[in-house]
């Protein structure tokens, strides 16, 4: 069956460091993958999209990579700030024009 | 400002009662979605609609019903047949032009059992 794995344990890092979050998927061949940010009690907010033919995508302090051989996407936040603390969800696009969301990884950036 | 409005923010259901969650969007999006989120789990798709007067079941549709009579509205009814309705419910919409369009979410309704 199709599966999306994100580290369910919170990632704690110091302010200014680079945060790296992992999204692994199995039994998928996604044409693209999206990343969302979710704050407590709020709906997810779209951050970045990366297509299968793109190795890397950047937006300000954010960087996403997509390795279709490893079936993995990495999400990086450089120069992290306490305001970056949130849960980050990955969402591969599967057949039938549907997104499927991972369980998310909670990031805590300490001052 | 365009966006998605979900109401109410908190809702309590008694045993045997049906409750309806509201979702309204002014983004002129064709597609709308309902998800359920449980602690530590990903969003699970309940129902979706690609166009007015048409909708399809998602992965966990049992115990839920929807309607799509207007483009901007996609209400979700949690029926008494849903035995474990306590969860955070999220509504989303998406423009159909371009398969890689992101989903826009409301701020959710938290449903609890009395």
Short mmCIF file of C-alpha atoms in Angstrom, two decimals:
data_model
loop_
_atom_site.label_atom_id
_atom_site.label_comp_id
_atom_site.label_asym_id
_atom_site.label_seq_id
_atom_site.Cartn_x
_atom_site.Cartn_y
_atom_site.Cartn_z
CA UNK A 1 0.00 0.00 0.00
CA UNK A 2 1.04 3.60 -0.48
CA UNK A 3 2.80 5.09 2.49
CA UNK A 4 4.29 8.46 3.43
CA UNK A 5 6.72 8.63 6.32
CA UNK A 6 7.74 11.76 8.16
CA UNK A 7 9.57 11.68 11.46
CA UNK A 8 6.87 11.79 14.10
CA UNK A 9 9.33 12.91 16.76
CA UNK A 10 9.82 16.64 17.12
CA UNK A 11 12.99 18.15 15.72
CA UNK A 12 14.63 20.56 18.15
CA UNK A 13 17.32 22.89 16.86
CA UNK A 14 19.06 26.06 17.91
CA UNK A 15 18.25 29.38 16.29
CA UNK A 16 20.51 30.12 13.32
CA UNK A 17 21.09 26.46 12.46
CA UNK A 18 19.73 24.64 9.41
CA UNK A 19 16.72 22.42 9.97
CA UNK A 20 16.34 19.37 7.73
CA UNK A 21 13.08 17.46 7.58
CA UNK A 22 12.64 14.16 5.75
CA UNK A 23 9.73 12.77 3.75
CA UNK A 24 9.97 9.19 2.52
CA UNK A 25 7.33 7.55 0.38
CA UNK A 26 6.71 4.00 -0.80
CA UNK A 27 4.60 2.58 -3.61
CA UNK A 28 4.29 6.04 -5.15
CA UNK A 29 5.55 7.59 -8.31
CA UNK A 30 4.54 11.18 -7.66
CA UNK A 31 4.70 13.68 -10.49
CA UNK A 32 5.32 16.36 -7.90
CA UNK A 33 5.43 16.89 -4.16
CA UNK A 34 4.25 19.81 -2.06
CA UNK A 35 5.31 21.02 1.38
CA UNK A 36 2.98 22.78 3.80
CA UNK A 37 3.38 24.48 7.16
CA UNK A 38 0.77 24.03 9.88
CA UNK A 39 0.57 26.05 13.09
CA UNK A 40 -1.38 24.73 16.11
CA UNK A 41 -5.14 25.06 15.62
CA UNK A 42 -4.74 26.38 12.08
CA UNK A 43 -5.02 24.95 8.58
CA UNK A 44 -1.92 24.07 6.56
CA UNK A 45 -0.35 26.76 4.41
CA UNK A 46 1.37 25.93 1.11
CA UNK A 47 5.12 26.59 1.00
CA UNK A 48 6.78 24.94 -1.98
CA UNK A 49 6.18 22.55 -4.86
CA UNK A 50 8.84 20.45 -6.56
CA UNK A 51 8.34 18.43 -9.73
CA UNK A 52 9.80 14.99 -10.40
CA UNK A 53 12.20 16.40 -13.00
CA UNK A 54 13.53 19.01 -10.55
CA UNK A 55 16.32 18.08 -8.17
CA UNK A 56 16.08 21.18 -6.03
CA UNK A 57 13.81 24.16 -5.46
CA UNK A 58 14.51 27.27 -3.38
CA UNK A 59 12.41 30.04 -1.91
CA UNK A 60 14.13 32.53 0.37
CA UNK A 61 15.46 30.46 3.32
CA UNK A 62 13.67 27.31 2.21
CA UNK A 63 15.09 24.57 0.04
CA UNK A 64 13.44 21.34 -1.09
CA UNK A 65 15.10 18.40 -2.81
CA UNK A 66 13.41 15.50 -4.55
CA UNK A 67 15.18 12.19 -5.16
CA UNK A 68 12.90 9.85 -7.10
CA UNK A 69 15.47 7.04 -6.86
CA UNK A 70 15.58 7.16 -3.07
CA UNK A 71 11.85 8.04 -2.98
CA UNK A 72 12.64 10.88 -0.66
CA UNK A 73 12.20 14.62 -0.33
CA UNK A 74 14.22 16.77 2.06
CA UNK A 75 13.02 20.14 3.32
CA UNK A 76 15.64 22.56 4.62
CA UNK A 77 15.24 25.82 6.51
CA UNK A 78 18.48 27.77 6.72
CA UNK A 79 19.22 30.35 9.41
CA UNK A 80 16.23 29.06 11.35
CA UNK A 81 14.27 31.38 13.63
CA UNK A 82 11.87 30.70 16.52
CA UNK A 83 9.07 31.87 14.20
CA UNK A 84 9.80 28.84 12.01
CA UNK A 85 8.52 26.58 14.80
CA UNK A 86 5.55 24.67 13.37
CA UNK A 87 4.58 21.30 11.92
CA UNK A 88 5.66 20.69 8.34
CA UNK A 89 3.68 18.34 6.09
CA UNK A 90 4.78 16.76 2.85
CA UNK A 91 2.20 15.83 0.24
CA UNK A 92 3.03 13.77 -2.84
CA UNK A 93 0.62 14.03 -5.72
CA UNK A 94 -0.69 10.62 -6.68
CA UNK A 95 -2.72 9.26 -9.54
CA UNK A 96 -6.23 10.57 -9.78
CA UNK A 97 -5.22 14.17 -9.22
CA UNK A 98 -5.12 13.81 -5.45
CA UNK A 99 -2.67 14.93 -2.83
CA UNK A 100 -1.88 12.59 0.05
CA UNK A 101 -0.48 14.13 3.22
CA UNK A 102 2.12 12.76 5.57
CA UNK A 103 1.68 12.97 9.34
CA UNK A 104 4.06 15.92 9.58
CA UNK A 105 7.17 16.69 11.60
CA UNK A 106 7.07 19.25 14.38
CA UNK A 107 9.99 21.67 14.33
CA UNK A 108 10.98 23.59 17.46
CA UNK A 109 13.58 26.34 17.04
CA UNK A 110 15.01 27.52 20.34
CA UNK A 111 16.46 31.01 20.81
CA UNK B 1 -9.10 39.22 0.88
CA UNK B 2 -9.92 35.87 -0.68
CA UNK B 3 -9.94 32.81 1.47
CA UNK B 4 -11.77 29.90 3.04
CA UNK B 5 -14.00 30.30 6.06
CA UNK B 6 -14.92 27.36 8.26
CA UNK B 7 -17.49 27.60 11.01
CA UNK B 8 -17.93 27.02 13.81
CA UNK B 9 -14.40 26.82 15.21
CA UNK B 10 -15.56 24.45 17.97
CA UNK B 11 -18.53 22.09 17.85
CA UNK B 12 -19.95 19.58 20.28
CA UNK B 13 -22.09 16.63 19.28
CA UNK B 14 -24.45 14.62 21.40
CA UNK B 15 -24.97 10.90 20.90
CA UNK B 16 -27.26 10.17 17.96
CA UNK B 17 -27.06 13.70 16.62
CA UNK B 18 -26.09 14.86 13.15
CA UNK B 19 -24.01 18.02 12.94
CA UNK B 20 -23.05 20.13 9.93
CA UNK B 21 -19.75 21.90 9.43
CA UNK B 22 -19.72 24.92 7.16
CA UNK B 23 -17.08 25.71 4.52
CA UNK B 24 -17.28 28.79 2.30
CA UNK B 25 -14.67 30.05 -0.19
CA UNK B 26 -14.46 33.24 -2.23
CA UNK B 27 -11.44 32.19 -4.28
CA UNK B 28 -13.59 31.12 -7.24
CA UNK B 29 -12.05 27.64 -6.99
CA UNK B 30 -13.77 24.69 -8.65
CA UNK B 31 -12.41 21.93 -6.43
CA UNK B 32 -13.13 21.59 -2.72
CA UNK B 33 -12.07 18.99 -0.15
CA UNK B 34 -12.82 17.81 3.37
CA UNK B 35 -10.12 16.25 5.52
CA UNK B 36 -10.02 14.79 8.99
CA UNK B 37 -6.91 15.22 11.14
CA UNK B 38 -6.26 13.16 14.25
CA UNK B 39 -3.31 13.81 16.59
CA UNK B 40 -0.03 12.69 15.06
CA UNK B 41 -1.68 11.56 11.86
CA UNK B 42 -1.77 12.96 8.39
CA UNK B 43 -4.81 14.52 6.82
CA UNK B 44 -7.26 11.86 5.65
CA UNK B 45 -9.60 12.67 2.79
CA UNK B 46 -13.31 12.37 3.55
CA UNK B 47 -14.99 13.77 0.41
CA UNK B 48 -14.06 15.98 -2.50
CA UNK B 49 -15.84 17.85 -5.23
CA UNK B 50 -14.34 18.89 -8.56
CA UNK B 51 -17.38 20.81 -9.76
CA UNK B 52 -20.78 22.00 -8.59
CA UNK B 53 -23.40 19.27 -8.11
CA UNK B 54 -20.77 16.53 -8.17
CA UNK B 55 -18.70 14.95 -5.38
CA UNK B 56 -16.78 11.75 -4.70
CA UNK B 57 -15.96 9.71 -1.63
CA UNK B 58 -12.47 9.88 -0.26
CA UNK B 59 -10.69 7.32 1.88
CA UNK B 60 -12.89 7.60 4.98
CA UNK B 61 -16.36 8.67 3.78
CA UNK B 62 -18.40 6.31 5.97
CA UNK B 63 -20.53 8.24 8.45
CA UNK B 64 -20.21 11.52 6.57
CA UNK B 65 -22.21 13.27 3.85
CA UNK B 66 -21.69 16.39 1.73
CA UNK B 67 -23.45 18.57 -0.81
CA UNK B 68 -22.18 20.98 -3.44
CA UNK B 69 -25.10 23.09 -4.58
CA UNK B 70 -23.04 26.25 -4.98
CA UNK B 71 -19.49 26.76 -6.16
CA UNK B 72 -18.50 28.62 -3.01
CA UNK B 73 -20.01 26.24 -0.46
CA UNK B 74 -19.21 22.65 0.53
CA UNK B 75 -20.85 21.71 3.87
CA UNK B 76 -19.98 18.47 5.65
CA UNK B 77 -22.49 16.59 7.79
CA UNK B 78 -21.16 14.25 10.44
CA UNK B 79 -23.92 11.72 10.95
CA UNK B 80 -24.73 9.58 13.96
CA UNK B 81 -23.29 6.65 12.00
CA UNK B 82 -19.81 8.08 12.52
CA UNK B 83 -18.93 6.43 15.83
CA UNK B 84 -15.65 8.23 16.44
CA UNK B 85 -16.18 11.79 15.21
CA UNK B 86 -13.84 13.57 17.61
CA UNK B 87 -11.20 15.18 15.37
CA UNK B 88 -10.03 18.37 13.69
CA UNK B 89 -11.83 18.88 10.37
CA UNK B 90 -10.22 20.87 7.58
CA UNK B 91 -11.76 22.19 4.39
CA UNK B 92 -9.64 23.09 1.37
CA UNK B 93 -10.10 24.39 -2.14
CA UNK B 94 -7.99 24.38 -5.27
CA UNK B 95 -8.10 25.98 -8.68
CA UNK B 96 -8.49 23.33 -11.36
CA UNK B 97 -6.32 25.09 -13.90
CA UNK B 98 -3.01 23.25 -13.73
CA UNK B 99 -2.62 19.98 -11.94
CA UNK B 100 0.04 21.30 -9.58
CA UNK B 101 -2.02 24.04 -7.99
CA UNK B 102 -1.70 24.14 -4.18
CA UNK B 103 -4.60 23.60 -1.85
CA UNK B 104 -5.85 26.51 0.26
CA UNK B 105 -7.12 25.55 3.70
CA UNK B 106 -9.51 27.02 6.19
CA UNK B 107 -8.64 27.15 9.89
CA UNK B 108 -10.62 24.08 10.77
CA UNK B 109 -13.45 23.00 13.04
CA UNK B 110 -12.71 20.99 16.15
CA UNK B 111 -15.50 18.51 16.85
CA UNK B 112 -15.93 16.84 20.22
CA UNK B 113 -18.44 14.46 21.75
CA UNK B 114 -20.52 15.55 24.72
#
